[in-house]
């Protein structure tokens, strides 16, 4: 649509490596409570989904010690990307503060804005500052 009105669109693509593994459980629970109003049984269920998890590595027939998993949301479930999006929901507020639009699915984020060609240099600075 921007091209139809002779504007350019600037796009910043952000993909966070191992993003699902970096979710802090306490921050996520706090955000679910405060920002999204989850409480009681629902919050307890979500908490049980990622608490008390452990991991162990098998390599060449040897097993490592069992270690607690302190960060991350389990992958391979429908709820994993949803929990990550809720964890990072404040990114939209940051984009809005900079006058930048944002589209997100899980750890793939697109920051973009449309501008007349004459204001492209200022828009590049605005997009860079946001990212």
PDB file of N, CA, C and O in Angstrom, residues 8-40:
ATOM      1  N   UNK A   8       8.219   4.584   0.698  1.00  0.00           N
ATOM      2  CA  UNK A   8       9.093   3.424   0.869  1.00  0.00           C
ATOM      3  C   UNK A   8       8.770   2.772   2.204  1.00  0.00           C
ATOM      4  O   UNK A   8       8.281   3.434   3.130  1.00  0.00           O
ATOM      5  N   UNK A   9       9.038   1.504   2.287  1.00  0.00           N
ATOM      6  CA  UNK A   9       8.842   0.780   3.537  1.00  0.00           C
ATOM      7  C   UNK A   9      10.188   0.285   4.013  1.00  0.00           C
ATOM      8  O   UNK A   9      10.919  -0.364   3.264  1.00  0.00           O
ATOM      9  N   UNK A  10      10.516   0.582   5.248  1.00  0.00           N
ATOM     10  CA  UNK A  10      11.754   0.112   5.860  1.00  0.00           C
ATOM     11  C   UNK A  10      11.393  -1.047   6.769  1.00  0.00           C
ATOM     12  O   UNK A  10      10.417  -0.993   7.510  1.00  0.00           O
ATOM     13  N   UNK A  11      12.193  -2.095   6.703  1.00  0.00           N
ATOM     14  CA  UNK A  11      11.891  -3.319   7.431  1.00  0.00           C
ATOM     15  C   UNK A  11      13.118  -3.802   8.177  1.00  0.00           C
ATOM     16  O   UNK A  11      14.202  -3.911   7.612  1.00  0.00           O
ATOM     17  N   UNK A  12      12.940  -4.073   9.453  1.00  0.00           N
ATOM     18  CA  UNK A  12      14.000  -4.672  10.268  1.00  0.00           C
ATOM     19  C   UNK A  12      13.529  -6.037  10.730  1.00  0.00           C
ATOM     20  O   UNK A  12      12.483  -6.149  11.374  1.00  0.00           O
ATOM     21  N   UNK A  13      14.252  -7.079  10.379  1.00  0.00           N
ATOM     22  CA  UNK A  13      13.897  -8.446  10.754  1.00  0.00           C
ATOM     23  C   UNK A  13      14.781  -8.892  11.911  1.00  0.00           C
ATOM     24  O   UNK A  13      16.004  -8.780  11.846  1.00  0.00           O
ATOM     25  N   UNK A  14      14.155  -9.400  12.963  1.00  0.00           N
ATOM     26  CA  UNK A  14      14.889  -9.831  14.142  1.00  0.00           C
ATOM     27  C   UNK A  14      14.498 -11.265  14.461  1.00  0.00           C
ATOM     28  O   UNK A  14      13.320 -11.572  14.624  1.00  0.00           O
ATOM     29  N   UNK A  15      15.485 -12.133  14.520  1.00  0.00           N
ATOM     30  CA  UNK A  15      15.256 -13.517  14.917  1.00  0.00           C
ATOM     31  C   UNK A  15      16.231 -13.814  16.043  1.00  0.00           C
ATOM     32  O   UNK A  15      17.439 -13.766  15.852  1.00  0.00           O
ATOM     33  N   UNK A  16      15.710 -14.107  17.207  1.00  0.00           N
ATOM     34  CA  UNK A  16      16.551 -14.341  18.371  1.00  0.00           C
ATOM     35  C   UNK A  16      16.921 -15.818  18.463  1.00  0.00           C
ATOM     36  O   UNK A  16      16.045 -16.674  18.588  1.00  0.00           O
ATOM     37  N   UNK A  17      18.193 -16.113  18.406  1.00  0.00           N
ATOM     38  CA  UNK A  17      18.677 -17.479  18.505  1.00  0.00           C
ATOM     39  C   UNK A  17      18.432 -18.015  19.907  1.00  0.00           C
ATOM     40  O   UNK A  17      18.715 -17.349  20.891  1.00  0.00           O
ATOM     41  N   UNK A  18      17.891 -19.204  19.990  1.00  0.00           N
ATOM     42  CA  UNK A  18      17.621 -19.887  21.260  1.00  0.00           C
ATOM     43  C   UNK A  18      16.714 -19.075  22.174  1.00  0.00           C
ATOM     44  O   UNK A  18      16.810 -19.174  23.397  1.00  0.00           O
ATOM     45  N   UNK A  19      15.830 -18.279  21.597  1.00  0.00           N
ATOM     46  CA  UNK A  19      14.972 -17.396  22.381  1.00  0.00           C
ATOM     47  C   UNK A  19      14.094 -18.164  23.364  1.00  0.00           C
ATOM     48  O   UNK A  19      13.917 -17.739  24.501  1.00  0.00           O
ATOM     49  N   UNK A  20      13.555 -19.289  22.939  1.00  0.00           N
ATOM     50  CA  UNK A  20      12.665 -20.066  23.805  1.00  0.00           C
ATOM     51  C   UNK A  20      13.414 -20.572  25.038  1.00  0.00           C
ATOM     52  O   UNK A  20      12.809 -20.796  26.081  1.00  0.00           O
ATOM     53  N   UNK A  21      14.718 -20.760  24.913  1.00  0.00           N
ATOM     54  CA  UNK A  21      15.526 -21.265  26.021  1.00  0.00           C
ATOM     55  C   UNK A  21      15.902 -20.186  27.030  1.00  0.00           C
ATOM     56  O   UNK A  21      16.467 -20.490  28.071  1.00  0.00           O
ATOM     57  N   UNK A  22      15.620 -18.924  26.707  1.00  0.00           N
ATOM     58  CA  UNK A  22      16.047 -17.813  27.553  1.00  0.00           C
ATOM     59  C   UNK A  22      14.926 -17.225  28.408  1.00  0.00           C
ATOM     60  O   UNK A  22      15.144 -16.254  29.119  1.00  0.00           O
ATOM     61  N   UNK A  23      13.741 -17.797  28.341  1.00  0.00           N
ATOM     62  CA  UNK A  23      12.606 -17.256  29.090  1.00  0.00           C
ATOM     63  C   UNK A  23      12.814 -17.483  30.587  1.00  0.00           C
ATOM     64  O   UNK A  23      12.974 -18.622  31.029  1.00  0.00           O
ATOM     65  N   UNK A  24      12.812 -16.408  31.348  1.00  0.00           N
ATOM     66  CA  UNK A  24      12.949 -16.472  32.803  1.00  0.00           C
ATOM     67  C   UNK A  24      11.578 -16.794  33.390  1.00  0.00           C
ATOM     68  O   UNK A  24      10.626 -16.025  33.232  1.00  0.00           O
ATOM     69  N   UNK A  25      11.468 -17.921  34.081  1.00  0.00           N
ATOM     70  CA  UNK A  25      10.176 -18.381  34.584  1.00  0.00           C
ATOM     71  C   UNK A  25       9.519 -17.370  35.526  1.00  0.00           C
ATOM     72  O   UNK A  25       8.308 -17.131  35.434  1.00  0.00           O
ATOM     73  N   UNK A  26      10.290 -16.787  36.423  1.00  0.00           N
ATOM     74  CA  UNK A  26       9.697 -15.850  37.383  1.00  0.00           C
ATOM     75  C   UNK A  26       9.187 -14.589  36.688  1.00  0.00           C
ATOM     76  O   UNK A  26       8.123 -14.064  37.035  1.00  0.00           O
ATOM     77  N   UNK A  27       9.915 -14.108  35.686  1.00  0.00           N
ATOM     78  CA  UNK A  27       9.470 -12.929  34.936  1.00  0.00           C
ATOM     79  C   UNK A  27       8.208 -13.271  34.148  1.00  0.00           C
ATOM     80  O   UNK A  27       7.253 -12.485  34.109  1.00  0.00           O
ATOM     81  N   UNK A  28       8.181 -14.443  33.529  1.00  0.00           N
ATOM     82  CA  UNK A  28       7.003 -14.855  32.771  1.00  0.00           C
ATOM     83  C   UNK A  28       5.773 -14.935  33.677  1.00  0.00           C
ATOM     84  O   UNK A  28       4.706 -14.411  33.344  1.00  0.00           O
ATOM     85  N   UNK A  29       5.904 -15.572  34.833  1.00  0.00           N
ATOM     86  CA  UNK A  29       4.767 -15.691  35.749  1.00  0.00           C
ATOM     87  C   UNK A  29       4.286 -14.319  36.214  1.00  0.00           C
ATOM     88  O   UNK A  29       3.078 -14.056  36.294  1.00  0.00           O
ATOM     89  N   UNK A  30       5.235 -13.447  36.508  1.00  0.00           N
ATOM     90  CA  UNK A  30       4.880 -12.085  36.930  1.00  0.00           C
ATOM     91  C   UNK A  30       4.137 -11.363  35.814  1.00  0.00           C
ATOM     92  O   UNK A  30       3.120 -10.703  36.050  1.00  0.00           O
ATOM     93  N   UNK A  31       4.616 -11.479  34.596  1.00  0.00           N
ATOM     94  CA  UNK A  31       3.977 -10.819  33.457  1.00  0.00           C
ATOM     95  C   UNK A  31       2.581 -11.379  33.210  1.00  0.00           C
ATOM     96  O   UNK A  31       1.647 -10.644  32.907  1.00  0.00           O
ATOM     97  N   UNK A  32       2.433 -12.694  33.341  1.00  0.00           N
ATOM     98  CA  UNK A  32       1.117 -13.312  33.149  1.00  0.00           C
ATOM     99  C   UNK A  32       0.123 -12.807  34.192  1.00  0.00           C
ATOM    100  O   UNK A  32      -1.051 -12.592  33.886  1.00  0.00           O
ATOM    101  N   UNK A  33       0.603 -12.614  35.419  1.00  0.00           N
ATOM    102  CA  UNK A  33      -0.258 -12.113  36.487  1.00  0.00           C
ATOM    103  C   UNK A  33      -0.606 -10.643  36.300  1.00  0.00           C
ATOM    104  O   UNK A  33      -1.777 -10.276  36.285  1.00  0.00           O
ATOM    105  N   UNK A  34       0.417  -9.821  36.148  1.00  0.00           N
ATOM    106  CA  UNK A  34       0.219  -8.367  36.155  1.00  0.00           C
ATOM    107  C   UNK A  34      -0.330  -7.857  34.822  1.00  0.00           C
ATOM    108  O   UNK A  34      -1.312  -7.110  34.793  1.00  0.00           O
ATOM    109  N   UNK A  35       0.277  -8.253  33.727  1.00  0.00           N
ATOM    110  CA  UNK A  35      -0.114  -7.713  32.425  1.00  0.00           C
ATOM    111  C   UNK A  35      -1.359  -8.374  31.852  1.00  0.00           C
ATOM    112  O   UNK A  35      -2.120  -7.741  31.116  1.00  0.00           O
ATOM    113  N   UNK A  36      -1.558  -9.660  32.150  1.00  0.00           N
ATOM    114  CA  UNK A  36      -2.644 -10.396  31.503  1.00  0.00           C
ATOM    115  C   UNK A  36      -3.707 -10.889  32.477  1.00  0.00           C
ATOM    116  O   UNK A  36      -4.683 -11.508  32.069  1.00  0.00           O
ATOM    117  N   UNK A  37      -3.525 -10.622  33.781  1.00  0.00           N
ATOM    118  CA  UNK A  37      -4.540 -10.922  34.769  1.00  0.00           C
ATOM    119  C   UNK A  37      -4.786 -12.390  35.059  1.00  0.00           C
ATOM    120  O   UNK A  37      -5.831 -12.754  35.594  1.00  0.00           O
ATOM    121  N   UNK A  38      -3.829 -13.249  34.729  1.00  0.00           N
ATOM    122  CA  UNK A  38      -4.005 -14.667  35.030  1.00  0.00           C
ATOM    123  C   UNK A  38      -3.754 -14.911  36.509  1.00  0.00           C
ATOM    124  O   UNK A  38      -2.847 -14.330  37.099  1.00  0.00           O
ATOM    125  N   UNK A  39      -4.575 -15.775  37.108  1.00  0.00           N
ATOM    126  CA  UNK A  39      -4.403 -16.072  38.527  1.00  0.00           C
ATOM    127  C   UNK A  39      -5.046 -17.413  38.842  1.00  0.00           C
ATOM    128  O   UNK A  39      -5.657 -18.040  37.972  1.00  0.00           O
ATOM    129  N   UNK A  40      -4.866 -17.844  40.059  1.00  0.00           N
ATOM    130  CA  UNK A  40      -5.515 -19.067  40.523  1.00  0.00           C
ATOM    131  C   UNK A  40      -5.088 -20.309  39.762  1.00  0.00           C
ATOM    132  O   UNK A  40      -3.915 -20.500  39.461  1.00  0.00           O
TER     133      UNK A  40
END
